Short mmCIF file of C-alpha atoms and ligand atoms in Angstrom, two decimals:
data_model
loop_
_atom_site.label_atom_id
_atom_site.label_comp_id
_atom_site.label_asym_id
_atom_site.label_seq_id
_atom_site.Cartn_x
_atom_site.Cartn_y
_atom_site.Cartn_z
CA MET N 91 16.60 10.28 -12.14
CA SER N 92 15.21 8.75 -9.04
CA ARG N 93 12.14 6.59 -9.49
CA PHE N 94 8.86 7.79 -8.18
CA HIS N 95 6.75 4.93 -7.07
CA LEU N 96 2.98 5.80 -6.79
CA LEU N 97 1.30 3.23 -4.56
CA GLU N 98 -2.19 2.73 -5.87
CA HIS N 99 -3.17 -0.35 -4.06
CA PRO N 100 -6.91 -0.11 -3.13
CA LEU N 101 -6.23 -0.68 0.61
CA ILE N 102 -3.81 2.22 0.59
CA GLN N 103 -6.12 4.48 -1.36
CA HIS N 104 -9.01 3.68 1.02
CA LYS N 105 -6.97 4.36 4.10
CA LEU N 106 -5.47 7.61 2.46
CA THR N 107 -9.05 8.95 2.18
CA ILE N 108 -9.60 8.36 5.88
CA LEU N 109 -6.53 10.49 6.53
CA ARG N 110 -7.77 13.19 4.21
CA ASP N 111 -11.08 13.43 5.99
CA LYS N 112 -11.06 16.49 8.29
CA ASP N 113 -13.55 14.63 10.64
CA THR N 114 -11.16 11.67 11.21
CA GLY N 115 -10.16 11.70 14.92
CA VAL N 116 -6.72 11.15 16.40
CA LYS N 117 -7.13 7.42 17.11
CA GLU N 118 -8.24 6.48 13.60
CA PHE N 119 -5.81 8.88 12.02
CA ARG N 120 -2.78 7.46 13.92
CA GLU N 121 -3.95 3.81 13.28
CA SER N 122 -4.37 4.48 9.59
CA VAL N 123 -0.96 6.14 9.24
CA GLY N 124 0.58 3.01 10.78
CA GLU N 125 -1.42 0.67 8.47
CA ILE N 126 -0.46 2.72 5.39
CA ALA N 127 3.19 2.59 6.46
CA MET N 128 2.94 -1.24 6.68
CA LEU N 129 1.45 -1.46 3.24
CA MET N 130 4.12 0.97 1.81
CA CYS N 131 6.86 -1.12 3.40
CA TYR N 132 5.55 -4.18 1.49
CA GLU N 133 6.04 -2.32 -1.75
CA ALA N 134 9.27 -0.59 -0.80
CA THR N 135 10.98 -3.95 0.16
CA ARG N 136 10.04 -5.78 -3.18
CA ASP N 137 13.61 -5.77 -4.33
CA LEU N 138 15.10 -7.30 -1.19
CA PRO N 139 17.34 -10.24 -2.11
CA LEU N 140 16.40 -13.81 -1.16
CA GLU N 141 18.45 -16.89 -0.57
CA GLU N 142 17.28 -20.45 -0.81
CA VAL N 143 16.94 -22.30 2.63
CA ASP N 144 16.04 -25.82 3.55
CA VAL N 145 13.01 -26.25 5.70
CA THR N 146 11.31 -29.21 7.16
CA THR N 147 7.49 -29.11 7.11
CA PRO N 148 5.37 -31.56 9.16
CA VAL N 149 5.18 -33.66 5.99
CA ALA N 150 8.47 -33.45 4.10
CA GLY N 151 11.68 -31.53 3.47
CA ALA N 152 11.31 -28.44 1.20
CA ARG N 153 13.16 -25.55 -0.29
CA GLY N 154 12.19 -22.19 1.00
CA HIS N 155 13.41 -18.60 0.90
CA ALA N 156 14.75 -16.24 3.44
CA ILE N 157 15.92 -12.62 3.19
CA ALA N 158 19.54 -12.67 2.30
CA GLY N 159 20.91 -10.89 5.28
CA LYS N 160 20.22 -7.29 4.19
CA LYS N 161 20.83 -4.86 6.87
CA ILE N 162 18.01 -2.24 6.97
CA ALA N 163 17.62 0.96 9.01
CA VAL N 164 14.45 3.05 9.36
CA VAL N 165 14.89 6.73 9.85
CA PRO N 166 11.88 8.75 10.86
CA VAL N 167 12.10 12.56 10.51
CA LEU N 168 10.80 14.10 13.70
CA ARG N 169 8.12 14.37 14.58
CA ALA N 170 5.57 13.11 11.94
CA GLY N 171 7.78 10.48 10.72
CA LEU N 172 7.37 8.69 14.10
CA GLY N 173 3.86 7.87 13.19
CA MET N 174 5.10 5.52 10.49
CA THR N 175 7.79 3.82 12.39
CA ASP N 176 5.87 1.06 14.23
CA GLY N 177 4.24 -0.30 11.10
CA ILE N 178 7.62 -0.65 9.40
CA VAL N 179 9.37 -2.24 12.29
CA ARG N 180 6.60 -4.72 12.79
CA LEU N 181 7.31 -5.98 9.23
CA ILE N 182 11.16 -5.75 9.63
CA PRO N 183 11.73 -6.40 13.31
CA THR N 184 15.51 -6.55 12.96
CA ALA N 185 15.70 -2.99 11.44
CA ARG N 186 17.60 -0.51 13.42
CA VAL N 187 15.98 2.89 14.00
CA GLY N 188 17.77 6.28 13.73
CA HIS N 189 16.17 9.73 14.18
CA ILE N 190 16.72 13.02 12.51
CA GLY N 191 15.14 16.27 13.96
CA LEU N 192 14.83 19.30 11.61
CA TYR N 193 13.07 22.60 11.91
CA ARG N 194 12.78 25.39 9.42
CA ASP N 195 14.53 28.55 10.43
CA PRO N 196 11.85 31.29 10.27
CA ASP N 197 14.25 33.89 8.85
CA THR N 198 16.22 31.85 6.23
CA LEU N 199 13.47 29.25 5.71
CA GLN N 200 16.34 26.68 5.61
CA PRO N 201 16.02 23.36 7.50
CA VAL N 202 18.18 23.34 10.63
CA GLU N 203 19.26 20.02 12.30
CA TYR N 204 18.48 19.90 16.01
CA TYR N 205 18.68 16.23 16.69
CA CYS N 206 20.47 13.24 15.02
CA LYS N 207 20.99 9.82 16.51
CA MET N 208 22.05 6.91 14.15
CA PRO N 209 22.88 3.26 14.62
CA PRO N 210 26.71 3.00 14.50
CA ASP N 211 26.78 1.03 11.18
CA ILE N 212 24.22 3.22 9.45
CA GLY N 213 26.45 3.71 6.48
CA GLU N 214 26.28 -0.03 5.64
CA ARG N 215 22.56 -0.23 5.85
CA ASP N 216 19.80 0.16 3.34
CA VAL N 217 17.78 3.13 4.75
CA LEU N 218 14.09 3.85 4.64
CA ILE N 219 13.50 7.54 5.44
CA LEU N 220 10.03 8.15 6.87
CA ASP N 221 8.12 11.40 6.70
CA PRO N 222 4.42 11.47 5.72
CA MET N 223 4.53 14.71 3.85
CA LEU N 224 6.83 15.69 0.92
CA ALA N 225 5.85 19.40 0.73
CA THR N 226 8.53 21.93 -0.32
CA GLY N 227 11.25 19.21 -0.24
CA GLY N 228 13.56 21.30 2.06
CA THR N 229 13.46 18.77 4.86
CA ALA N 230 13.62 15.82 2.55
CA VAL N 231 16.66 17.11 0.76
CA ALA N 232 18.38 17.86 4.07
CA ALA N 233 17.60 14.48 5.59
CA SER N 234 19.07 12.60 2.56
CA ARG N 235 22.11 14.87 2.66
CA ILE N 236 22.68 14.13 6.36
CA LEU N 237 22.41 10.36 5.71
CA LYS N 238 24.84 10.52 2.78
CA ASN N 239 27.23 12.35 5.07
CA PHE N 240 27.04 9.17 7.29
CA GLY N 241 28.11 7.20 4.32
CA CYS N 242 24.69 5.83 3.33
CA ARG N 243 24.37 4.84 -0.35
CA SER N 244 21.04 3.16 -0.45
CA LEU N 245 18.24 5.49 0.49
CA LYS N 246 14.48 5.27 -0.11
CA ARG N 247 12.13 8.03 0.86
CA MET N 248 8.66 6.99 2.02
CA CYS N 249 5.99 9.72 2.23
CA ILE N 250 2.26 9.33 2.28
CA LEU N 251 1.62 12.52 0.20
CA ALA N 252 3.88 14.36 -2.22
CA ALA N 253 3.56 17.77 -3.74
CA PRO N 254 5.04 18.35 -7.19
CA GLU N 255 7.43 21.01 -5.73
CA GLY N 256 8.89 18.53 -3.25
CA LEU N 257 9.19 15.75 -5.74
CA GLN N 258 11.07 18.09 -8.18
CA ALA N 259 13.34 19.33 -5.38
CA MET N 260 14.26 15.76 -4.42
CA GLN N 261 14.71 14.53 -7.90
CA SER N 262 17.12 17.41 -8.74
CA ALA N 263 19.15 17.30 -5.38
CA HIS N 264 19.06 13.47 -4.89
CA PRO N 265 18.39 11.69 -8.18
CA ASP N 266 19.55 8.47 -6.63
CA VAL N 267 17.04 8.30 -3.99
CA ASP N 268 13.79 6.36 -4.80
CA ILE N 269 10.55 8.03 -3.62
CA TYR N 270 7.48 6.10 -2.55
CA ALA N 271 4.13 7.94 -2.14
CA CYS N 272 0.46 7.16 -2.03
CA ALA N 273 -0.58 10.22 -4.01
CA LEU N 274 0.97 13.13 -5.82
CA ASP N 275 -1.31 16.08 -4.90
CA GLU N 276 -2.07 19.27 -6.93
CA ARG N 277 0.28 21.94 -5.25
CA LEU N 278 1.40 23.75 -2.15
CA HIS N 279 -0.53 26.72 -0.78
CA GLU N 280 1.08 29.96 0.46
CA HIS N 281 1.86 28.49 3.93
CA GLY N 282 3.48 25.44 2.54
CA TYR N 283 0.67 22.96 3.11
CA ILE N 284 -0.13 20.38 0.43
CA VAL N 285 -3.45 20.97 -1.44
CA PRO N 286 -5.75 19.14 -0.96
CA GLY N 287 -3.41 17.21 1.43
CA LEU N 288 -4.52 16.16 4.90
CA GLY N 289 -3.54 19.11 7.03
CA ASP N 290 -0.68 19.03 9.45
CA ALA N 291 0.34 15.37 9.80
CA GLY N 292 2.16 15.82 13.15
CA ASP N 293 -0.76 17.61 14.75
CA ARG N 294 -3.18 14.97 13.56
CA ILE N 295 -1.08 12.05 14.65
CA PHE N 296 -0.31 13.41 18.04
CA GLY N 297 -3.48 15.39 18.71
CA THR N 298 -1.69 18.62 19.30
CA LYS N 299 -4.28 20.78 17.63
N1 URA Y 245 3.57 19.14 6.54
C1 URA Y 245 2.26 18.79 6.88
O1 URA Y 245 2.15 18.18 7.99
N2 URA Y 245 1.32 19.02 6.12
C2 URA Y 245 1.41 19.65 4.90
O2 URA Y 245 0.48 19.81 4.16
C3 URA Y 245 2.74 20.00 4.54
C4 URA Y 245 3.80 19.79 5.38
#
């Protein structure tokens, strides 16, 4: 069973409430998504291996630590995942960035891939998949499958909000993928929105509504 990490840090919870507020404007919404992504990245990279290194301070020689050469990729799911990308890349500037575009077919309700561009060595990288909303789980399940088809073996899914339905779908389809979220909300409503949620994340990040 994949691990579900609920990120309850006060700074995250404070900023999440700003996102939930219907009166928060585009600028503050976008900035808060980026800041939450940075704070989530801090939690999701806790297990990165370190190696000891020598360093010379202005006073003396010392032993320090450096990330032990882990190769990381960040993969936002278009389009709302883009809002989380900068925050992560600021903390991990050597990360490569892939993109996945998925839409839901209105007849079958199945996710359909319309865009996919990955770094050439994606299969060797630890991958952070970014998408702020884990709702039905359809897109999340498809994105993880696409990355596994590229040979990826180390996947973490970062979402700001999760619904029980999406969490269950991911845990049954991809029990090896760890999931990071800032809250597990009550449910989905009939149009697939998370309740209470924060509305349409893409529209609020990009100001398209
Ligand atoms: N996608 C969103 O942007 N919001 C939801 O509540 C569910 C899916």
